[in-house]
Amino acid sequence: MPDALRESIVNLSYLLAAILFILGLKGLAHPKSAVRGNLMGAVGMLIAVVVTLFNKEIIGYEYIFIGVLLGSVLGVIFAVTVKMTAMPQMVGLFNGFGGLASFLVAGAVLQEAGVLAAAGLPKGLTLVSDYRFLVATALSGLIGAITLSGSVIASLKLQGWITEKPVRYSLEQIVKILVLLGTIALSVFVVMQPMDLSWYWYLVAAAGLLGILLVIPIGGADMPIVIALFNSYSGLAAAATGFVLENTVLIIAGSLVGASGIILTQIMCKAMNRSLANVLFGGVGAVVESVSADDVYEGKIKSTSAEEVAMMLEGARRVVFVPGYGMAVARAQSMVRTMTELMEEDGKSVEFAIHPVAGRMPGHMNVLLAEENISYDKLKELDHINPTMSDVDVAIVLGANDVVNPLARDSDDTPISGMPIINVDKARSVVVIKRSLSPGFAGIPNPLFANDNTLMFFGDGRKAMEDLVTAYKDL
Ligand code: TAP
């Protein structure tokens, strides 16, 4: 095939892939079109990968095949073994892998350029004197390595393998600034002395250290924001590598990931009422032991049974479910749908109050409820449901804790202080379904459980919902 024709086919295919990525992202913005959007993105990626394999500079397919095989085996193992509840760690790790791939590819291209230039070949000589190429390579190394080390630390914190508490030390900000200045200086060396590859690996090492220093002072409660931010960084690293390789589709895909990641970060910051600067440099999110569980709960907890809750629901007009992480753990969502249908048959209004950070990943509750075909119209956001909460007869909190904890609203010294919550305590009565009085992700007691209008229905979420359905049917 003539080179010009091959190039046109490649570029047109890349354009098609980019259009599919953009339309796919647009589709993901709404649950109804999300599956189609996902498929469009996947088809776009397939086109991009297949077309890239026609690149005439590929000298052998063996390593590509081994890489694909290795990646696929690892991917399948992750997909099969990782629990739904450990998704944030896995997403975090995958962001890190994106950073790793970016800086390794950029490093390999820089090395190849150096070898070719040393042999006096024109391609190498052109590249090592092209500032655009060299700056992109340095950026790829810098952002890619920060993404890798920062994501690994965030994942280890979420997994509980290293302390979730912020690790603070004296002169912390100064140390971070010095390492940052060091990485900038090393980036300049990479650009000025491209024939000496060691500068590139020094840069990668220093940026890796910066990633660790940036994440260790951040508390576990803020990790969702950090993961979203590194998602954005992984896209930026890929876009920089796209410039290194002069591959348009990688530049576009990387920029899309970078931009959508930063939008997600902003949404998460808003949901937790935090500024990004505060998350990154404030070092809050610590588990403050200022509120003791005994003080909050002693003598004030009233437990209930499925029969009692069924009777309360029989008399209710408006019921709101507040799902949380425990619903996901218990896989109670199918029973929630059955209960909703039963109540709706009796003419009751049933809605779902969805907190943006309920569960362990953005959209966690929406996905679980959508899988049960619960209509999207019934899912109400925090700002929408809170003003009418006092009009709710029964609020059923199913495996949620932090997102309904009044301390976030009423106290200044907890890891979730300032985070908007679903004001279930304003409902006429509240039923909380969970197994014990254990705290949620933020590790603090919840005064909601001790309120006069709260009844605790202790048990596994699924079992409790099954019992509730049976009791309601038996009325
Ligand atoms: P949490 O505050 O984590 O509380 C979940 C509750 O579920 C626990 O108190 C637990 O109590 C209960 N539970 C666990 N397994 C259960 C089961 N089998 N049956 C019934 N209950 C069960 O959850 P939330 O209210 O959804 O808040 C989410 C928290 O995670 C927030 O702090 C948020 O910042 C954080 N976070 C969110 C994300 C995203 S993006 N959504 C990512 C990472 C972290 P028992 O043990 O007593 O049953």
XYZ file of C-alpha atoms and ligand atoms in Angstrom:
523
model
C 0.000 0.000 0.000
C 1.456 3.437 -0.894
C 2.579 5.402 2.162
C 0.297 8.390 1.478
C -2.776 6.163 1.258
C -1.815 4.288 4.418
C -1.365 7.597 6.256
C -4.767 8.865 5.104
C -6.485 5.673 6.238
C -4.750 5.854 9.622
C -5.653 9.520 10.135
C -9.275 9.064 9.077
C -9.615 6.064 11.389
C -8.113 8.059 14.252
C -10.595 10.839 13.539
C -13.447 8.330 13.654
C -12.103 6.889 16.923
C -11.863 10.395 18.431
C -15.459 11.182 17.396
C -16.592 7.916 18.996
C -14.730 8.804 22.212
C -16.432 12.196 22.394
C -19.905 10.827 21.604
C -19.263 7.983 24.053
C -18.418 10.441 26.836
C -21.534 12.440 26.032
C -23.576 9.226 26.283
C -22.052 8.447 29.674
C -23.504 11.690 31.032
C -26.952 10.098 31.352
C -27.886 6.655 32.719
C -30.251 5.946 29.822
C -27.539 6.412 27.200
C -24.630 5.215 29.368
C -24.476 1.637 28.032
C -24.503 2.905 24.431
C -21.880 5.516 25.339
C -19.656 2.875 26.879
C -19.960 0.713 23.774
C -19.100 3.667 21.507
C -15.970 4.383 23.538
C -14.970 0.703 23.367
C -15.488 0.562 19.581
C -13.457 3.779 19.229
C -10.637 2.215 21.239
C -10.768 -0.982 19.157
C -10.465 1.063 15.947
C -7.568 3.066 17.417
C -5.713 -0.076 18.538
C -6.234 -2.018 15.281
C -5.194 0.927 13.112
C -2.110 1.550 15.242
C -1.042 -2.048 14.592
C -0.742 -1.149 10.885
C 1.990 1.356 11.733
C 4.811 0.606 9.343
C 7.404 1.345 12.005
C 6.440 -1.782 13.924
C 9.229 -4.244 13.277
C 7.787 -7.257 15.060
C 4.516 -8.186 16.704
C 5.918 -10.663 19.255
C 6.396 -8.198 22.110
C 3.044 -6.558 21.429
C 1.403 -9.974 21.592
C 3.183 -10.886 24.843
C 2.189 -7.504 26.340
C -1.459 -7.922 25.337
C -1.504 -11.464 26.719
C 0.082 -10.428 30.023
C -2.215 -7.401 30.390
C -5.297 -9.460 29.561
C -4.438 -12.190 32.064
C -3.814 -9.586 34.789
C -7.009 -7.720 33.834
C -9.127 -10.884 34.012
C -7.611 -11.856 37.378
C -8.394 -8.375 38.738
C -11.926 -8.371 37.308
C -12.765 -11.791 38.729
C -11.153 -11.496 42.151
C -11.583 -7.854 43.166
C -14.750 -7.274 45.140
C -17.130 -4.514 44.060
C -16.352 -2.772 47.329
C -12.618 -2.645 46.540
C -13.231 -0.868 43.222
C -11.696 2.492 44.263
C -8.361 0.805 45.024
C -8.473 -0.993 41.692
C -9.371 2.164 39.767
C -6.560 3.920 41.628
C -4.091 1.216 40.668
C -5.197 1.307 37.028
C -4.635 5.071 36.944
C -1.140 4.354 38.242
C -0.576 1.781 35.474
C -1.564 4.467 32.951
C 1.146 6.743 34.365
C 3.663 3.868 34.309
C 2.907 3.029 30.661
C 3.209 6.704 29.694
C 6.618 7.313 31.222
C 8.023 3.957 30.045
C 6.960 4.610 26.435
C 8.298 8.180 26.504
C 11.585 6.927 28.006
C 11.886 4.236 25.331
C 11.328 6.769 22.529
C 13.933 9.114 24.059
C 16.426 6.259 24.296
C 15.789 5.241 20.689
C 16.218 8.850 19.541
C 19.540 9.050 21.444
C 20.835 5.810 19.902
C 19.838 6.917 16.381
C 21.355 10.372 16.911
C 24.626 8.853 18.195
C 24.779 6.798 14.999
C 24.314 10.033 13.052
C 20.958 8.997 11.594
C 18.686 11.915 10.576
C 15.579 10.781 12.484
C 17.474 10.659 15.779
C 19.257 13.977 15.117
C 15.946 15.684 14.339
C 14.261 14.372 17.470
C 17.026 15.266 19.932
C 16.988 18.846 18.671
C 13.166 19.148 18.638
C 12.110 21.046 21.784
C 8.468 20.114 21.388
C 9.416 16.419 21.511
C 11.794 16.898 24.429
C 9.382 18.978 26.536
C 6.619 16.410 25.912
C 9.009 13.609 26.958
C 9.935 15.416 30.174
C 6.245 16.070 30.946
C 5.419 12.443 30.313
C 8.121 11.334 32.740
C 7.110 13.924 35.330
C 3.324 13.470 35.307
C 3.505 9.718 34.647
C 5.759 9.037 37.640
C 3.730 11.280 39.999
C 0.609 9.425 38.852
C 2.158 6.005 39.448
C 3.558 6.580 42.928
C 0.652 8.765 44.123
C -1.936 6.252 42.912
C -0.138 3.315 44.512
C -0.019 5.129 47.877
C -3.710 6.112 47.570
C -4.650 2.493 46.775
C -2.601 1.138 49.681
C -4.321 3.617 52.006
C -7.765 2.611 50.765
C -6.865 -1.073 51.113
C -5.729 -0.358 54.679
C -2.232 -1.745 54.021
C -0.707 1.561 55.107
C -2.187 3.971 57.611
C -5.247 5.892 56.462
C -4.313 8.721 58.807
C -2.467 11.730 57.387
C 1.287 11.349 57.843
C 2.547 14.792 58.862
C 6.117 15.837 59.627
C 7.938 19.071 60.324
C 8.866 21.300 57.346
C 6.481 19.232 55.239
C 5.510 21.975 52.796
C 9.141 23.073 52.388
C 10.257 19.499 51.646
C 7.495 19.220 49.011
C 8.463 22.531 47.417
C 12.161 21.515 47.308
C 11.359 18.190 45.635
C 9.047 20.008 43.200
C 11.840 22.453 42.326
C 14.185 19.466 41.908
C 11.819 17.825 39.410
C 11.544 21.076 37.449
C 15.351 21.371 37.333
C 15.674 17.738 36.207
C 13.043 18.345 33.486
C 15.248 21.175 32.188
C 18.223 18.780 32.088
C 16.173 16.235 30.139
C 15.410 18.900 27.537
C 18.943 20.374 27.425
C 20.865 17.076 27.491
C 18.692 14.556 25.656
C 21.636 12.320 24.761
C 22.188 11.507 28.421
C 19.257 9.267 29.323
C 20.130 9.156 33.009
C 18.547 12.624 33.529
C 15.241 11.170 32.413
C 15.369 8.381 35.012
C 16.482 10.825 37.735
C 13.422 12.890 36.816
C 11.185 9.814 37.039
C 12.632 8.944 40.465
C 12.207 12.504 41.804
C 8.651 12.774 40.428
C 7.856 9.377 41.992
C 9.058 10.749 45.340
C 6.908 13.866 44.838
C 3.839 11.673 44.217
C 4.451 9.864 47.513
C 5.017 13.128 49.424
C 1.829 14.609 47.975
C -0.395 11.711 49.026
C 0.906 10.525 52.412
C -0.329 13.652 54.267
C -3.864 13.145 52.946
C -6.327 11.277 55.166
C -8.356 8.272 54.042
C -11.602 10.251 53.932
C -10.235 12.416 51.126
C -8.894 9.523 49.019
C -11.897 9.567 46.614
C -10.850 13.064 45.530
C -7.212 12.003 45.192
C -8.149 9.006 43.018
C -10.236 11.258 40.750
C -7.325 13.710 40.483
C -4.865 10.972 39.521
C -7.349 9.747 36.962
C -7.007 13.176 35.379
C -3.186 13.073 35.661
C -3.047 9.658 33.958
C -4.866 11.258 31.008
C -2.468 14.201 30.917
C 0.531 11.837 30.984
C -0.978 9.861 28.099
C -1.603 13.093 26.146
C 2.051 14.118 26.673
C 3.135 10.678 25.412
C 0.836 11.256 22.421
C 2.972 14.317 21.573
C 6.141 12.234 22.032
C 4.850 9.630 19.572
C 3.067 12.208 17.368
C -0.016 10.062 17.741
C -3.135 12.214 17.421
C -5.601 9.723 18.868
C -3.493 9.327 22.017
C -3.353 13.112 22.403
C -7.144 13.359 22.052
C -7.948 10.360 24.291
C -5.463 11.544 26.930
C -6.883 15.081 26.896
C -10.429 13.730 27.251
C -9.419 11.631 30.262
C -7.511 14.610 31.692
C -10.463 16.973 31.291
C -13.152 14.553 32.491
C -10.974 13.563 35.454
C -10.597 17.159 36.550
C -14.373 17.728 36.205
C -14.968 14.620 38.344
C -12.457 15.931 40.889
C -14.390 19.195 41.081
C -17.697 17.363 41.516
C -16.204 15.269 44.324
C -14.732 18.367 46.005
C -18.136 20.032 45.863
C -19.848 16.907 47.209
C -17.471 16.852 50.172
C -17.375 20.645 50.500
C -13.593 20.739 50.130
C -11.326 22.816 47.967
C -8.688 20.931 46.008
C -5.907 23.021 47.540
C -7.247 22.169 50.973
C -7.229 18.441 50.169
C -3.726 18.518 48.699
C -2.008 20.807 51.155
C -4.322 20.999 54.163
C -3.625 17.498 55.442
C -7.089 17.300 56.964
C -9.256 14.234 56.732
C -7.698 12.937 59.903
C -9.701 10.625 62.099
C -10.305 12.881 65.076
C -11.185 10.891 68.158
C -12.979 13.862 69.761
C -16.414 12.222 69.790
C -16.630 9.003 71.761
C -19.131 6.351 70.701
C -20.112 5.661 74.323
C -21.075 9.298 74.921
C -23.164 9.366 71.774
C -24.963 6.027 72.082
C -25.150 5.102 75.764
C -28.728 4.256 76.745
C -30.208 6.003 73.710
C -30.347 3.260 71.079
C -33.766 1.802 70.254
C -33.777 -1.347 68.157
C -36.676 -2.517 66.067
C -37.874 -5.550 64.109
C -39.053 -6.273 60.586
C -42.669 -6.494 61.798
C -42.537 -3.090 63.497
C -40.949 -1.431 60.448
C -43.526 -3.097 58.158
C -46.319 -1.564 60.262
C -44.666 1.865 60.124
C -44.453 1.567 56.349
C -48.070 0.499 56.084
C -49.096 3.771 57.678
C -46.685 5.913 55.629
C -47.495 8.009 52.561
C -44.001 9.042 51.569
C -40.971 6.793 52.025
C -37.378 7.594 51.124
C -34.573 5.044 50.903
C -31.046 6.302 51.582
C -28.674 3.658 50.235
C -25.001 3.525 51.188
C -21.939 1.344 51.078
C -23.599 -1.375 53.211
C -26.293 -1.900 50.560
C -23.516 -2.699 48.082
C -21.769 -5.051 50.522
C -24.994 -6.882 51.351
C -26.209 -6.859 47.705
C -29.559 -5.782 49.070
C -30.649 -3.764 46.031
C -32.900 -6.458 44.496
C -34.869 -6.693 47.751
C -35.098 -2.905 47.779
C -36.754 -3.064 44.365
C -39.228 -5.727 45.561
C -40.091 -3.634 48.627
C -40.479 -0.514 46.473
C -42.883 -2.309 44.127
C -44.966 -3.602 47.048
C -45.272 -0.141 48.564
C -46.065 1.493 45.233
C -48.828 -1.044 44.646
C -50.304 0.306 47.895
C -50.190 3.854 46.498
C -47.203 5.119 48.483
C -44.595 7.470 47.091
C -41.134 5.887 47.195
C -37.954 7.816 46.355
C -34.217 7.325 46.723
C -31.943 9.988 48.173
C -28.531 9.644 46.546
C -25.463 11.249 48.058
C -22.651 11.876 45.525
C -20.069 10.033 47.649
C -22.311 7.257 48.981
C -20.601 3.894 48.519
C -17.022 3.709 47.385
C -16.992 5.171 43.890
C -18.732 7.954 42.006
C -22.162 6.831 40.863
C -21.928 3.613 42.941
C -25.543 3.748 44.158
C -26.911 4.909 40.798
C -25.318 1.923 39.066
C -26.604 -0.628 41.595
C -30.152 0.747 41.494
C -30.148 1.135 37.700
C -29.137 -2.545 37.409
C -32.365 -3.335 39.250
C -34.318 -1.244 36.736
C -35.328 1.238 39.396
C -36.479 4.243 37.398
C -33.970 7.068 37.280
C -36.739 9.586 38.019
C -37.012 8.196 41.542
C -33.341 8.928 42.284
C -33.126 12.347 43.942
C -29.989 14.336 44.554
C -29.140 15.808 47.919
C -30.107 19.412 47.059
C -33.393 18.202 45.662
C -34.534 15.971 48.522
C -33.244 17.904 51.559
C -35.739 20.805 51.432
C -38.662 18.341 51.582
C -37.183 15.914 54.098
C -39.516 17.061 56.907
C -42.392 15.843 54.743
C -41.025 12.279 54.647
C -42.897 9.768 56.831
C -40.222 7.075 56.946
C -36.603 7.392 55.831
C -34.926 3.994 55.497
C -31.151 4.319 55.760
C -29.789 1.131 54.220
C -26.091 0.587 54.943
C -25.340 4.322 54.819
C -23.562 6.060 57.651
C -21.247 9.027 56.908
C -23.571 10.504 54.291
C -26.341 10.866 56.927
C -24.129 11.772 59.888
C -25.313 15.078 61.454
C -21.791 15.636 62.854
C -20.708 16.626 59.331
C -23.186 19.492 59.589
C -22.971 20.320 63.296
C -19.318 19.755 64.263
C -16.071 21.339 63.109
C -13.506 18.738 64.079
C -14.424 15.532 62.307
C -12.972 14.212 59.038
C -16.312 14.846 57.318
C -17.090 18.265 58.822
C -18.462 20.546 56.147
C -19.551 17.700 53.880
C -23.203 18.220 52.928
C -25.336 15.316 54.173
C -28.787 13.938 53.476
C -30.810 15.401 56.335
C -32.680 12.210 57.267
C -32.821 13.363 60.883
C -35.457 15.856 59.746
C -37.798 13.057 58.561
C -40.735 12.072 60.800
C -39.163 8.694 61.519
C -35.914 7.068 60.536
C -35.070 3.373 60.286
C -31.374 2.556 60.049
C -30.489 -0.893 58.690
C -26.949 -2.013 59.514
C -25.285 -4.834 61.375
C -23.954 -2.997 64.432
C -23.071 0.447 65.742
C -19.725 0.310 63.881
C -18.689 3.541 62.230
C -18.554 4.143 58.475
C -15.593 5.072 56.289
C -14.731 8.204 58.303
C -14.436 6.196 61.530
C -16.646 8.389 63.723
C -19.853 7.719 65.696
C -23.167 8.859 64.277
C -25.573 10.737 66.611
C -28.406 9.999 64.153
C -28.599 6.470 65.599
C -29.364 7.900 69.059
C -32.055 10.362 67.945
C -35.581 10.130 69.357
C -37.069 9.533 65.925
C -34.534 6.848 64.909
C -35.011 3.088 65.179
C -32.095 0.730 64.567
C -32.896 -2.407 62.583
C -29.759 -4.482 63.185
C -28.816 -7.122 60.630
C -27.230 -7.787 57.277
C -28.796 -5.473 54.705
C -30.102 -8.189 52.406
C -31.470 -10.382 55.176
C -33.134 -7.376 56.834
C -34.782 -6.349 53.556
C -35.951 -9.946 52.924
C -37.504 -10.074 56.401
C -39.097 -6.687 55.810
C -40.647 -7.825 52.507
C -42.050 -10.955 54.210
C -43.386 -8.969 57.153
C -44.992 -6.369 54.846
C -46.664 -9.085 52.770
C -47.972 -10.741 55.945
C -49.694 -7.605 57.207
P -20.133 4.389 55.205
O -20.145 5.655 55.950
O -18.831 3.809 54.817
O -20.970 3.336 56.087
C -21.344 2.131 55.577
C -22.092 1.366 56.657
O -22.554 0.168 56.028
C -21.222 0.943 57.813
O -21.447 1.751 58.938
C -21.581 -0.525 58.040
O -22.079 -0.709 59.363
C -22.698 -0.777 57.033
N -22.608 -2.109 56.440
C -21.512 -2.737 55.991
N -21.832 -3.957 55.544
C -23.161 -4.104 55.728
C -24.071 -5.150 55.468
N -23.683 -6.326 54.956
N -25.371 -4.954 55.765
C -25.789 -3.783 56.310
N -24.951 -2.757 56.575
C -23.657 -2.929 56.294
O -20.987 4.485 53.860
P -21.695 5.729 53.148
O -22.668 6.374 54.066
O -22.145 5.207 51.836
O -20.549 6.795 52.960
C -19.503 6.607 52.039
C -18.193 6.958 52.689
O -17.140 6.427 51.871
C -17.968 8.448 52.786
O -17.213 8.762 53.929
C -17.142 8.750 51.519
O -16.357 9.897 51.618
C -16.282 7.505 51.455
N -15.794 7.177 50.121
C -16.581 7.421 49.058
C -16.125 7.122 47.805
C -17.022 7.453 46.669
S -16.439 8.104 45.385
N -18.308 7.192 46.756
C -14.869 6.516 47.612
C -14.088 6.203 48.754
C -14.576 6.556 50.003
P -22.045 -2.133 60.069
O -20.643 -2.616 59.996
O -22.532 -1.869 61.456
O -22.990 -3.020 59.307
